[in-house]
Each structure stands twice: as C-alpha cells, then as structure tokens.
Amino acid sequence: MQPMSSADYELEFDLVIKNINDIHRAVKYTKAVATIANFQKCLNEGPTILHFAGHGLTNRVFSHGKSREGDFLVFEDDHGKAHYVSCLELKKILDSLGRQPELVFVSSCHSRLVGEVFRTAGAKHVVCVKRSEQMLTKVAQLFSKNFYTAFFSCNSVCKAYANALATLESEILAQGLDPSEANKFELLIGGSGALHLCEETGSWPDGCAEFVGKTPYYNDIPAQVDHFVGRKIELHCLVRLIAESRLVTVMGLPGIGKTSVTKALAQHLLERGTPSDGIIYVSARGLESTDAVVDEVHMASKPSAKEAKEILSANDKKLPLILNLLANKEVILILDNMEDPLNKDRARLLNMLHCLLTKLPKLKIMATSQMALGPLRDYGEKIYNLYPLDAQSAVLLLEKRVPREIKEEEFSELFGELSYNTPCLLYTSPSPRDRQKSRMPSSACKKKKKKK
C-alpha cells in the first residue's frame, strides 16, 4: 500500500465559504468525503450545485483493469483507500438517479471526460479541466474562489466563468506562476447544441453560508499537531483495525507519535461521519486510579449539569452514569497515554474496560500506551506497534519544526551518511515524567520503590 500525493482540498473549500460570507450571501451547503454512498446521498438531496475536489486520472496511464471505461475520479472506500470510479461507473450512478444538479464543478486534473458524463446526464453547466492537463492545487483554489464569488454576486454561470478566468490570469502573474495555468479550465454547456442563452442567477438573499449537514454529537477532539508527516500508511492501517475490532492499542516508545497519530485518526473518522455518534477523547496522562479515568470519561460524555454534580458525590454511581449516557450510542472512546493508570491500578482498570465493552455493544475503545493493556476476558486486544519514522519523513519533520532553515552541513553533522531507507529515531519531546522513566536504570527504580 502506497499513499497518494495529498492536496489541500479543505483549503479550497474554506476559501469558497469565506468568500460567500464576505459578500453576505445566504447559501445552504453540506460537504462530505467522496465515497460512493455519500455521492449517491448528495445527489438524492437534489442540490443546485455539486462541487467535486479530488484527484483525476487518465485511463491512458492508469487503467486499473477498466481499460474501456473512460477516465477516473479518485473516491475513497470504507477504509480510506483509493477507489477509482470510471466514467462508465459514474454514468450508471447518474442514470439511476434522474434529476441532475444545474451546475457541476469538477476540480480535478484530466476531468474533461468526466465532465462530459455529467453534461450528458443532464447538467446544464459543467466546469472541468482539459483532459491533457494537470493542474496546480493553488490554481484550483484560486479559480474556485473567484468563480463562486462572481456567481453568487448574481452573475450567470457563463459570465462568472469568464470573470473568474480574467481574475485568475492577473493573480497568476502577480504570484509568479506559469501563465499557461489559466488556460486549463473548460466550461461545458448542456442542452441540444442550439444557441445558448445563459440566465442570470437572480438575487441571492443576504446572509451567510449555513452548514446543513450532520455533525456527530461527540466531536470535541484536540487540535492536530501542526506538522503531521510520514504516517499515512499507519493511519489507514488503524482505520481498518478499528473498523474490524472493538479494542485496539497503539503501542510505542515515549514521544514517538502515538498521540499525534490518534488525533489524526479521530479527525479522519469524524470527517467521514464515522462512527455515527462521534468520538470521545480522554487523556489519561497523570491519572493514577481507575476512578480518575472514569471521572474524565464521564465529563467527556457530556453529562447534564445535574449528572455532573451527581458524580462528584457518589463514587459507586460513576460507571452506571457513563453506561446511561452512552447507551445505544455508536462511539469510539480514545484513551490516550494509558501507561500511568495501568502502572498504578491495572486490575480495576481492566475490569472497568470490560464492563464498558460488555454493557455498551456499540462502543469501541482505542488506547495509546507504552505497554499493552493485557488480558481482557471475552475481548481480544489488537496491538498496533508504532515504529520510528523513515529517514525521509524524519528529515522533513525536522525541517518543518525547527525555527530556522537548516544548512546542508548541519544535516550532514546531524544525520551523517543516512540513507532514505534507514529508520530514523526522531521523537517529539516526551514529558519530563517519561524522560525520567526512560533514563532511570532498573536498579534505581527498585531503590526508589523501597524507599517509599
């Protein structure tokens, strides 16, 4: 399995929404990761505009066993892996649904043939990219922003397209990009081929962009690290593991990136609406008892003010309150940094986890720890060992994190004759407690315990 090159589609989308708000237009929108199920659901809702941002591939280079089915858009499957949707597959989906959006914007390379499929299916206007052309992500972002700004300013589609191209040309020159980038887009017109009279969009009501999609109830996840690199394969392996198992432990040395990977996983799943009720994140750093872990889980489960008060005064009711809050909820509980409570209160902690898994059949648990949770009757613990970054990713991470540019001779001094195939131990800074534990010899640990 190899990761595909990434493009910042979120930024493209955010720029469009920002500009709609800047011109004060009341537009209802939703967004979803491009899976077949989401695509069908979106079309069934009868949108006026459909915007696809993603990779496009020509059949001349990538046929994927479908050499006669036209070019491809790259969707995702249920595990976050690439799902290549051909023109033929796309046509079958569109033909089965009937009404098509009035405007389709396919913001992906080589999307001309895909655009033709949408036009043939009934879309009045399709914005796409010439089949022979690859497109810079930055240019796609600029053009999308300019097009929708012009469109929602009460222009017709054709006029908005012309205005967006003119603005794009000046922006490309100002930013020192290749001027030919502005000539890669196409506007396909639906209909019988008679003289096309493009209608003005009319007056859009004043207001702001309103998200009308579903947001999972539990979605309070800590922000991801600024620079998440070199862990795409690990991320998708964990997506598959948590889909197939109810108890997963990400295990590794202090500072190796367990928390970063788990936060990225949580964000990845929430963006895809999985699980349906969301994800609860709890940091167990410094918690030394099962009761303390239960307290944190309870508060993260969004109790009412009355329930939050109850847990402070009734130790014996803590777990039942959690069971009541999460009953029939499809949730992943992430327990980060579990080594502290495991070291201090393992037996009770495992009993508590067993109770949660037994009483809440829709619950899944993902833990991060320097050690395995251990035997848990009735439930097999799937352990995912997180290893050091490969050298290329480690160097990239170092470049992104250091406050100044690193000189070539400094790289040589730091890494020597490092091959890109050599695993590299580049950690984030572990906590002082982890640092102390990892450096303290076993004899010192024994003496310290004796002294206590």
Tab-separated table of C-alpha atoms in Angstrom:
chain	number	residue	atom	x	y	z
A	1	MET	CA	0.000	0.000	0.000
A	2	GLN	CA	1.358	3.419	-1.010
A	3	PRO	CA	-0.110	6.815	-0.004
A	4	MET	CA	-1.392	9.074	-2.787
A	5	SER	CA	0.007	12.576	-3.016
A	6	SER	CA	-2.068	14.905	-0.880
A	7	ALA	CA	-3.710	18.146	-1.922
A	8	ASP	CA	-5.311	20.687	0.384
A	9	TYR	CA	-8.934	20.334	-0.679
A	10	GLU	CA	-10.103	21.612	2.711
A	11	LEU	CA	-8.407	24.947	1.996
A	12	GLU	CA	-10.154	25.177	-1.399
A	13	PHE	CA	-13.491	24.588	0.283
A	14	ASP	CA	-12.773	27.020	3.152
A	15	LEU	CA	-11.823	29.774	0.675
A	16	VAL	CA	-15.130	29.366	-1.165
A	17	ILE	CA	-17.162	29.520	2.064
A	18	LYS	CA	-15.169	32.527	3.305
A	19	ASN	CA	-15.883	34.435	0.098
A	20	ILE	CA	-19.595	33.607	0.243
A	21	ASN	CA	-19.629	35.078	3.749
A	22	ASP	CA	-17.587	38.095	2.615
A	23	ILE	CA	-20.232	39.005	0.033
A	24	HIS	CA	-23.028	38.219	2.552
A	25	ARG	CA	-24.970	35.550	0.695
A	26	ALA	CA	-27.359	33.108	2.387
A	27	VAL	CA	-26.263	29.779	0.909
A	28	LYS	CA	-27.034	26.393	2.445
A	29	TYR	CA	-24.334	23.796	1.953
A	30	THR	CA	-23.070	20.445	3.086
A	31	LYS	CA	-19.808	18.614	2.474
A	32	ALA	CA	-18.705	15.016	2.657
A	33	VAL	CA	-15.766	12.809	1.802
A	34	ALA	CA	-16.176	11.383	-1.703
A	35	THR	CA	-17.392	7.828	-1.201
A	36	ILE	CA	-19.957	6.203	-3.495
A	37	ALA	CA	-22.531	6.193	-0.665
A	38	ASN	CA	-22.009	9.907	0.068
A	39	PHE	CA	-22.128	10.754	-3.634
A	40	GLN	CA	-25.468	8.975	-4.089
A	41	LYS	CA	-26.865	10.545	-0.920
A	42	CYS	CA	-25.803	14.001	-2.073
A	43	LEU	CA	-27.433	13.616	-5.498
A	44	ASN	CA	-30.638	12.248	-3.925
A	45	GLU	CA	-30.974	15.504	-1.970
A	46	GLY	CA	-31.269	17.411	-5.260
A	47	PRO	CA	-28.531	20.055	-4.949
A	48	THR	CA	-28.414	23.018	-7.314
A	49	ILE	CA	-24.592	22.874	-7.378
A	50	LEU	CA	-22.265	19.889	-6.999
A	51	HIS	CA	-18.550	20.583	-6.424
A	52	PHE	CA	-16.023	17.719	-6.543
A	53	ALA	CA	-12.448	18.400	-5.386
A	54	GLY	CA	-10.041	15.490	-5.691
A	55	HIS	CA	-7.645	13.583	-7.903
A	56	GLY	CA	-8.430	12.800	-11.527
A	57	LEU	CA	-6.536	10.244	-13.626
A	58	THR	CA	-6.491	9.425	-17.342
A	59	ASN	CA	-7.152	5.892	-18.487
A	60	ARG	CA	-4.103	6.112	-20.738
A	61	VAL	CA	-1.834	5.932	-17.694
A	62	PHE	CA	-3.912	4.173	-15.031
A	63	SER	CA	-6.427	1.627	-16.304
A	64	HIS	CA	-6.929	-0.374	-13.053
A	65	GLY	CA	-8.394	-3.260	-15.038
A	66	LYS	CA	-11.025	-0.956	-16.605
A	67	SER	CA	-9.318	-0.028	-19.855
A	68	ARG	CA	-12.563	0.643	-21.766
A	69	GLU	CA	-14.436	2.548	-19.079
A	70	GLY	CA	-13.053	6.066	-19.549
A	71	ASP	CA	-11.034	8.243	-17.183
A	72	PHE	CA	-11.255	8.192	-13.388
A	73	LEU	CA	-12.145	10.271	-10.383
A	74	VAL	CA	-10.491	9.042	-7.196
A	75	PHE	CA	-13.058	8.400	-4.469
A	76	GLU	CA	-12.464	6.622	-1.133
A	77	ASP	CA	-13.597	3.205	0.026
A	78	ASP	CA	-14.832	2.490	3.576
A	79	HIS	CA	-11.264	2.136	4.894
A	80	GLY	CA	-9.954	5.380	3.395
A	81	LYS	CA	-8.178	3.697	0.478
A	82	ALA	CA	-8.417	4.921	-3.110
A	83	HIS	CA	-11.493	3.818	-5.054
A	84	TYR	CA	-11.124	4.541	-8.773
A	85	VAL	CA	-14.516	5.494	-10.229
A	86	SER	CA	-14.549	5.312	-14.027
A	87	CYS	CA	-16.693	7.349	-16.400
A	88	LEU	CA	-18.808	4.239	-17.046
A	89	GLU	CA	-19.449	3.688	-13.325
A	90	LEU	CA	-20.262	7.365	-12.900
A	91	LYS	CA	-22.738	7.235	-15.795
A	92	LYS	CA	-24.558	4.261	-14.247
A	93	ILE	CA	-24.932	6.108	-10.934
A	94	LEU	CA	-26.190	9.303	-12.601
A	95	ASP	CA	-28.622	7.431	-14.895
A	96	SER	CA	-30.192	5.692	-11.898
A	97	LEU	CA	-30.961	8.933	-10.061
A	98	GLY	CA	-32.825	11.135	-12.539
A	99	ARG	CA	-32.552	14.874	-11.723
A	100	GLN	CA	-29.050	16.332	-12.010
A	101	PRO	CA	-27.517	19.479	-10.494
A	102	GLU	CA	-27.738	22.581	-12.675
A	103	LEU	CA	-24.030	23.295	-12.157
A	104	VAL	CA	-21.260	20.726	-11.638
A	105	PHE	CA	-17.698	21.851	-10.839
A	106	VAL	CA	-15.111	19.053	-11.193
A	107	SER	CA	-11.948	20.465	-9.625
A	108	SER	CA	-9.539	17.701	-10.581
A	109	CYS	CA	-6.905	17.030	-13.219
A	110	HIS	CA	-7.857	15.432	-16.558
A	111	SER	CA	-11.594	15.788	-15.802
A	112	ARG	CA	-12.879	16.625	-19.320
A	113	LEU	CA	-14.371	13.159	-19.991
A	114	VAL	CA	-15.908	13.073	-16.521
A	115	GLY	CA	-17.427	16.471	-17.264
A	116	GLU	CA	-18.952	15.083	-20.440
A	117	VAL	CA	-20.651	12.328	-18.410
A	118	PHE	CA	-22.291	14.934	-16.162
A	119	ARG	CA	-23.343	17.050	-19.162
A	120	THR	CA	-24.840	14.055	-20.985
A	121	ALA	CA	-26.718	13.094	-17.801
A	122	GLY	CA	-28.438	16.494	-17.773
A	123	ALA	CA	-26.275	19.066	-16.004
A	124	LYS	CA	-26.744	22.499	-17.627
A	125	HIS	CA	-23.172	23.671	-16.953
A	126	VAL	CA	-20.014	21.735	-16.096
A	127	VAL	CA	-16.710	23.350	-15.132
A	128	CYS	CA	-13.806	20.935	-15.563
A	129	VAL	CA	-10.120	20.653	-16.550
A	130	LYS	CA	-8.858	19.731	-20.025
A	131	ARG	CA	-8.085	16.055	-20.379
A	132	SER	CA	-4.423	16.540	-21.237
A	133	GLU	CA	-3.774	18.901	-18.332
A	134	GLN	CA	-2.573	18.568	-14.790
A	135	MET	CA	-3.402	21.446	-12.510
A	136	LEU	CA	-1.641	23.095	-9.593
A	137	THR	CA	-3.626	22.822	-6.358
A	138	LYS	CA	-3.093	26.522	-5.673
A	139	VAL	CA	-4.525	27.464	-9.066
A	140	ALA	CA	-7.584	25.254	-8.470
A	141	GLN	CA	-8.136	27.004	-5.134
A	142	LEU	CA	-7.860	30.475	-6.666
A	143	PHE	CA	-10.167	29.680	-9.577
A	144	SER	CA	-12.836	28.077	-7.338
A	145	LYS	CA	-12.790	31.112	-5.042
A	146	ASN	CA	-13.047	33.571	-7.954
A	147	PHE	CA	-15.773	31.621	-9.740
A	148	TYR	CA	-18.118	31.316	-6.777
A	149	THR	CA	-17.546	34.924	-5.726
A	150	ALA	CA	-18.650	36.036	-9.200
A	151	PHE	CA	-21.502	33.506	-9.383
A	152	PHE	CA	-23.070	34.434	-6.039
A	153	SER	CA	-22.751	38.109	-6.923
A	154	CYS	CA	-25.769	37.477	-9.189
A	155	ASN	CA	-23.903	36.668	-12.395
A	156	SER	CA	-24.842	33.922	-14.845
A	157	VAL	CA	-22.633	30.812	-14.874
A	158	CYS	CA	-21.038	31.817	-18.183
A	159	LYS	CA	-20.345	35.352	-17.005
A	160	ALA	CA	-18.984	34.105	-13.653
A	161	TYR	CA	-16.688	31.701	-15.527
A	162	ALA	CA	-15.334	34.493	-17.761
A	163	ASN	CA	-14.812	36.834	-14.783
A	164	ALA	CA	-13.065	34.092	-12.785
A	165	LEU	CA	-10.647	33.386	-15.658
A	166	ALA	CA	-9.794	37.066	-16.042
A	167	THR	CA	-9.155	37.433	-12.297
A	168	LEU	CA	-7.134	34.200	-12.264
A	169	GLU	CA	-4.828	35.430	-15.027
A	170	SER	CA	-3.903	38.567	-13.069
A	171	GLU	CA	-3.432	36.584	-9.811
A	172	ILE	CA	-1.183	34.043	-11.548
A	173	LEU	CA	1.028	36.824	-12.896
A	174	ALA	CA	1.143	38.556	-9.506
A	175	GLN	CA	2.246	35.328	-7.786
A	176	GLY	CA	4.879	34.426	-10.373
A	177	LEU	CA	3.136	31.232	-11.536
A	178	ASP	CA	3.127	29.853	-15.076
A	179	PRO	CA	0.603	31.931	-17.138
A	180	SER	CA	-0.480	28.773	-19.006
A	181	GLU	CA	-2.142	27.532	-15.792
A	182	ALA	CA	-5.056	29.888	-16.523
A	183	ASN	CA	-5.846	28.053	-19.798
A	184	LYS	CA	-6.513	24.624	-18.306
A	185	PHE	CA	-10.189	25.007	-17.414
A	186	GLU	CA	-13.202	24.336	-19.630
A	187	LEU	CA	-16.892	25.180	-19.415
A	188	LEU	CA	-19.202	22.566	-20.934
A	189	ILE	CA	-22.736	23.673	-21.826
A	190	GLY	CA	-25.664	21.252	-21.645
A	191	GLY	CA	-28.645	21.132	-23.969
A	192	SER	CA	-29.233	20.276	-27.600
A	193	GLY	CA	-26.478	22.425	-29.063
A	194	ALA	CA	-28.770	25.329	-30.035
A	195	LEU	CA	-27.825	28.918	-29.237
A	196	HIS	CA	-27.130	29.059	-25.509
A	197	LEU	CA	-28.725	31.895	-23.542
A	198	CYS	CA	-27.301	31.791	-20.043
A	199	GLU	CA	-29.694	33.104	-17.411
A	200	GLU	CA	-28.703	35.421	-14.585
A	201	THR	CA	-28.823	33.684	-11.215
A	202	GLY	CA	-31.135	36.324	-9.762
A	203	SER	CA	-30.803	37.994	-6.413
A	204	TRP	CA	-29.368	35.748	-3.686
A	205	PRO	CA	-30.746	36.618	-0.236
A	206	ASP	CA	-28.419	38.420	2.144
A	207	GLY	CA	-26.978	36.363	4.983
A	208	CYS	CA	-24.135	33.907	5.389
A	209	ALA	CA	-23.202	30.352	4.436
A	210	GLU	CA	-25.052	27.803	6.572
A	211	PHE	CA	-23.864	24.217	7.044
A	212	VAL	CA	-26.876	21.885	6.946
A	213	GLY	CA	-25.064	18.544	7.175
A	214	LYS	CA	-24.997	16.274	10.205
A	215	THR	CA	-22.322	16.841	12.859
A	216	PRO	CA	-21.599	13.933	15.253
A	217	TYR	CA	-22.698	14.663	18.830
A	218	TYR	CA	-19.292	13.799	20.279
A	219	ASN	CA	-16.718	15.806	18.333
A	220	ASP	CA	-14.508	17.593	20.905
A	221	ILE	CA	-11.130	16.400	19.654
A	222	PRO	CA	-7.881	18.243	20.495
A	223	ALA	CA	-6.295	20.049	17.568
A	224	GLN	CA	-3.931	18.028	15.416
A	225	VAL	CA	-0.217	18.750	15.518
A	226	ASP	CA	0.928	21.445	13.084
A	227	HIS	CA	3.021	19.058	11.001
A	228	PHE	CA	1.710	15.518	10.551
A	229	VAL	CA	4.067	13.748	8.127
A	230	GLY	CA	5.125	10.228	7.278
A	231	ARG	CA	2.236	8.394	8.952
A	232	LYS	CA	-0.386	7.976	6.210
A	233	ILE	CA	0.039	4.218	5.939
A	234	GLU	CA	-0.148	3.830	9.731
A	235	LEU	CA	-3.276	5.995	9.745
A	236	HIS	CA	-5.060	3.793	7.218
A	237	CYS	CA	-3.959	0.600	8.987
A	238	LEU	CA	-5.571	1.950	12.162
A	239	VAL	CA	-8.747	2.858	10.252
A	240	ARG	CA	-9.005	-0.776	9.171
A	241	LEU	CA	-8.177	-2.128	12.645
A	242	ILE	CA	-10.781	-0.050	14.480
A	243	ALA	CA	-13.354	-0.966	11.820
A	244	GLU	CA	-12.756	-4.662	12.476
A	245	SER	CA	-12.077	-4.677	16.240
A	246	ARG	CA	-13.601	-3.260	19.398
A	247	LEU	CA	-10.359	-2.892	21.383
A	248	VAL	CA	-7.181	-1.512	19.777
A	249	THR	CA	-3.978	-0.364	21.490
A	250	VAL	CA	-1.403	1.826	19.734
A	251	MET	CA	1.869	0.970	21.426
A	252	GLY	CA	5.280	2.651	21.180
A	253	LEU	CA	8.116	4.477	22.905
A	254	PRO	CA	7.585	7.841	24.628
A	255	GLY	CA	7.411	10.705	22.118
A	256	ILE	CA	7.281	8.508	19.027
A	257	GLY	CA	3.964	9.978	17.858
A	258	LYS	CA	1.168	7.854	19.352
A	259	THR	CA	-0.917	10.862	20.360
A	260	SER	CA	-0.361	12.625	17.013
A	261	VAL	CA	-1.452	9.562	15.042
A	262	THR	CA	-4.506	9.040	17.246
A	263	LYS	CA	-5.628	12.678	16.929
A	264	ALA	CA	-5.206	12.452	13.154
A	265	LEU	CA	-7.233	9.231	13.151
A	266	ALA	CA	-10.027	10.865	15.167
A	267	GLN	CA	-10.161	13.808	12.755
A	268	HIS	CA	-10.095	11.464	9.747
A	269	LEU	CA	-13.033	9.436	11.080
A	270	LEU	CA	-15.110	12.457	12.140
A	271	GLU	CA	-14.751	13.987	8.664
A	272	ARG	CA	-16.262	10.787	7.312
A	273	GLY	CA	-19.117	10.670	9.820
A	274	THR	CA	-17.747	7.540	11.473
A	275	PRO	CA	-18.921	6.421	13.948
A	276	SER	CA	-22.375	7.979	13.711
A	277	ASP	CA	-22.422	9.430	17.259
A	278	GLY	CA	-18.804	10.557	17.201
A	279	ILE	CA	-15.586	10.158	19.167
A	280	ILE	CA	-14.813	10.791	22.842
A	281	TYR	CA	-11.199	11.702	23.580
A	282	VAL	CA	-9.710	11.396	27.078
A	283	SER	CA	-6.089	11.989	28.091
A	284	ALA	CA	-5.069	9.693	30.953
A	285	ARG	CA	-1.738	11.473	31.420
A	286	GLY	CA	-1.042	11.685	35.163
A	287	LEU	CA	-4.186	9.751	36.179
A	288	GLU	CA	-3.219	7.135	38.736
A	289	SER	CA	-6.507	5.389	39.504
A	290	THR	CA	-9.461	3.864	37.701
A	291	ASP	CA	-11.781	6.318	39.447
A	292	ALA	CA	-9.842	9.231	37.950
A	293	VAL	CA	-10.160	7.712	34.456
A	294	VAL	CA	-13.906	7.178	34.965
A	295	ASP	CA	-14.279	10.816	36.072
A	296	GLU	CA	-12.616	12.015	32.867
A	297	VAL	CA	-14.667	9.681	30.654
A	298	HIS	CA	-17.869	10.820	32.343
A	299	MET	CA	-17.145	14.517	31.857
A	300	ALA	CA	-16.183	13.914	28.205
A	301	SER	CA	-19.522	12.102	27.701
A	302	LYS	CA	-21.356	15.449	28.026
A	303	PRO	CA	-23.472	14.919	31.154
A	304	SER	CA	-26.131	17.427	32.122
A	305	ALA	CA	-25.313	19.873	34.931
A	306	LYS	CA	-27.313	17.688	37.349
A	307	GLU	CA	-25.496	14.498	36.282
A	308	ALA	CA	-22.117	16.215	36.561
A	309	LYS	CA	-22.994	17.158	40.136
A	310	GLU	CA	-24.041	13.607	40.984
A	311	ILE	CA	-20.719	12.088	40.017
A	312	LEU	CA	-18.884	14.308	42.484
A	313	SER	CA	-20.850	12.936	45.406
A	314	ALA	CA	-21.404	9.271	44.516
A	315	ASN	CA	-18.383	7.116	43.699
A	316	ASP	CA	-20.494	3.996	43.239
A	317	LYS	CA	-22.626	5.683	40.545
A	318	LYS	CA	-19.807	6.820	38.285
A	319	LEU	CA	-19.790	3.866	35.910
A	320	PRO	CA	-23.610	3.472	35.726
A	321	LEU	CA	-23.886	7.157	34.756
A	322	ILE	CA	-21.479	6.606	31.842
A	323	LEU	CA	-23.401	3.494	30.772
A	324	ASN	CA	-26.620	5.514	30.815
A	325	LEU	CA	-25.118	8.387	28.792
A	326	LEU	CA	-23.633	6.117	26.118
A	327	ALA	CA	-26.445	3.552	25.899
A	328	ASN	CA	-27.237	2.784	22.227
A	329	LYS	CA	-24.586	5.269	21.068
A	330	GLU	CA	-22.178	4.308	18.293
A	331	VAL	CA	-18.985	5.813	19.702
A	332	ILE	CA	-15.207	5.333	19.721
A	333	LEU	CA	-13.621	6.084	23.098
A	334	ILE	CA	-9.975	7.140	22.746
A	335	LEU	CA	-7.952	6.715	25.946
A	336	ASP	CA	-4.619	8.434	25.369
A	337	ASN	CA	-1.460	7.909	27.479
A	338	MET	CA	-2.776	4.943	29.445
A	339	GLU	CA	0.551	3.856	30.951
A	340	ASP	CA	0.060	5.838	34.191
A	341	PRO	CA	-3.249	4.243	35.298
A	342	LEU	CA	-2.068	0.848	34.010
A	343	ASN	CA	1.006	1.005	36.229
A	344	LYS	CA	-0.983	2.022	39.311
A	345	ASP	CA	-4.365	0.283	39.046
A	346	ARG	CA	-4.281	-2.311	36.244
A	347	ALA	CA	-6.742	-4.893	37.598
A	348	ARG	CA	-9.552	-2.427	38.337
A	349	LEU	CA	-8.918	-0.572	35.099
A	350	LEU	CA	-9.276	-3.722	33.010
A	351	ASN	CA	-12.489	-4.625	34.853
A	352	MET	CA	-13.862	-1.177	34.041
A	353	LEU	CA	-12.966	-1.519	30.336
A	354	HIS	CA	-14.542	-4.979	30.268
A	355	CYS	CA	-17.730	-3.559	31.777
A	356	LEU	CA	-17.897	-0.777	29.166
A	357	LEU	CA	-17.424	-3.172	26.248
A	358	THR	CA	-19.969	-5.640	27.637
A	359	LYS	CA	-22.717	-3.180	28.566
A	360	LEU	CA	-22.248	-0.934	25.520
A	361	PRO	CA	-22.238	-3.206	22.435
A	362	LYS	CA	-21.826	-0.264	20.003
A	363	LEU	CA	-18.775	1.125	21.826
A	364	LYS	CA	-15.208	0.711	20.558
A	365	ILE	CA	-12.080	1.590	22.532
A	366	MET	CA	-8.717	2.754	21.207
A	367	ALA	CA	-5.909	3.237	23.730
A	368	THR	CA	-2.374	4.558	23.371
A	369	SER	CA	0.260	3.285	25.757
A	370	GLN	CA	3.889	2.308	26.168
A	371	MET	CA	2.629	-1.172	27.119
A	372	ALA	CA	-0.215	-3.492	26.200
A	373	LEU	CA	-3.383	-3.318	28.282
A	374	GLY	CA	-3.093	-7.038	28.995
A	375	PRO	CA	-5.568	-9.929	29.099
A	376	LEU	CA	-9.183	-8.800	28.895
A	377	ARG	CA	-11.604	-11.715	29.042
A	378	ASP	CA	-14.009	-12.071	26.108
A	379	TYR	CA	-12.335	-9.288	24.093
A	380	GLY	CA	-9.167	-9.661	22.055
A	381	GLU	CA	-6.819	-6.682	22.241
A	382	LYS	CA	-5.423	-5.759	18.834
A	383	ILE	CA	-1.982	-4.190	19.276
A	384	TYR	CA	-0.554	-1.815	16.673
A	385	ASN	CA	3.154	-1.132	17.202
A	386	LEU	CA	4.170	2.343	16.109
A	387	TYR	CA	7.751	2.405	14.848
A	388	PRO	CA	10.129	5.323	14.165
A	389	LEU	CA	9.621	7.455	11.078
A	390	ASP	CA	11.563	6.593	7.939
A	391	ALA	CA	14.565	8.862	7.390
A	392	GLN	CA	12.995	10.967	4.637
A	393	SER	CA	9.922	11.756	6.755
A	394	ALA	CA	12.069	12.408	9.823
A	395	VAL	CA	14.180	14.947	7.952
A	396	LEU	CA	11.041	16.608	6.564
A	397	LEU	CA	9.533	16.797	10.053
A	398	LEU	CA	12.730	18.311	11.430
A	399	GLU	CA	12.768	20.926	8.651
A	400	LYS	CA	9.179	21.904	9.437
A	401	ARG	CA	9.651	22.125	13.195
A	402	VAL	CA	12.945	23.925	13.623
A	403	PRO	CA	12.653	27.730	13.931
A	404	ARG	CA	15.200	28.446	11.187
A	405	GLU	CA	16.442	26.913	7.944
A	406	ILE	CA	18.938	24.091	8.446
A	407	LYS	CA	22.126	24.332	6.415
A	408	GLU	CA	23.382	21.414	4.351
A	409	GLU	CA	26.474	20.927	6.515
A	410	GLU	CA	24.247	20.794	9.617
A	411	PHE	CA	22.239	17.975	8.059
A	412	SER	CA	25.473	16.066	7.484
A	413	GLU	CA	26.512	16.648	11.076
A	414	LEU	CA	23.128	15.527	12.412
A	415	PHE	CA	22.495	12.525	10.173
A	416	GLY	CA	25.843	11.565	8.622
A	417	GLU	CA	25.550	9.149	5.700
A	418	LEU	CA	21.876	8.490	6.343
A	419	SER	CA	20.079	6.557	3.627
A	420	TYR	CA	16.414	7.247	2.878
A	421	ASN	CA	15.810	3.550	3.611
A	422	THR	CA	17.198	3.837	7.143
A	423	PRO	CA	14.701	4.040	10.036
A	424	CYS	CA	15.243	7.250	11.970
A	425	LEU	CA	14.659	7.877	15.665
A	426	LEU	CA	13.294	11.407	15.648
A	427	TYR	CA	10.909	11.897	18.550
A	428	THR	CA	8.734	14.688	19.758
A	429	SER	CA	9.666	15.860	23.247
A	430	PRO	CA	8.393	13.333	25.811
A	431	SER	CA	7.078	14.646	29.102
A	432	PRO	CA	9.576	15.048	31.972
A	433	ARG	CA	7.974	12.022	33.637
A	434	ASP	CA	8.504	9.843	30.526
A	435	ARG	CA	12.050	11.149	30.176
A	436	GLN	CA	12.790	10.286	33.786
A	437	LYS	CA	11.329	6.792	33.449
A	438	SER	CA	13.181	6.023	30.223
A	439	ARG	CA	16.556	7.155	31.636
A	440	MET	CA	16.286	5.685	35.131
A	441	PRO	CA	18.081	2.316	35.417
A	442	SER	CA	16.069	-0.584	36.793
A	443	SER	CA	18.151	-0.721	39.985
A	444	ALA	CA	17.336	2.935	40.681
A	445	CYS	CA	13.644	2.202	40.184
A	446	LYS	CA	13.835	-0.619	42.724
A	447	LYS	CA	15.638	1.569	45.254
A	448	LYS	CA	13.086	4.325	44.794
A	449	LYS	CA	10.231	1.908	45.432
A	450	LYS	CA	11.992	0.530	48.541
A	451	LYS	CA	12.465	3.992	49.928
A	452	LYS	CA	8.744	4.680	49.596
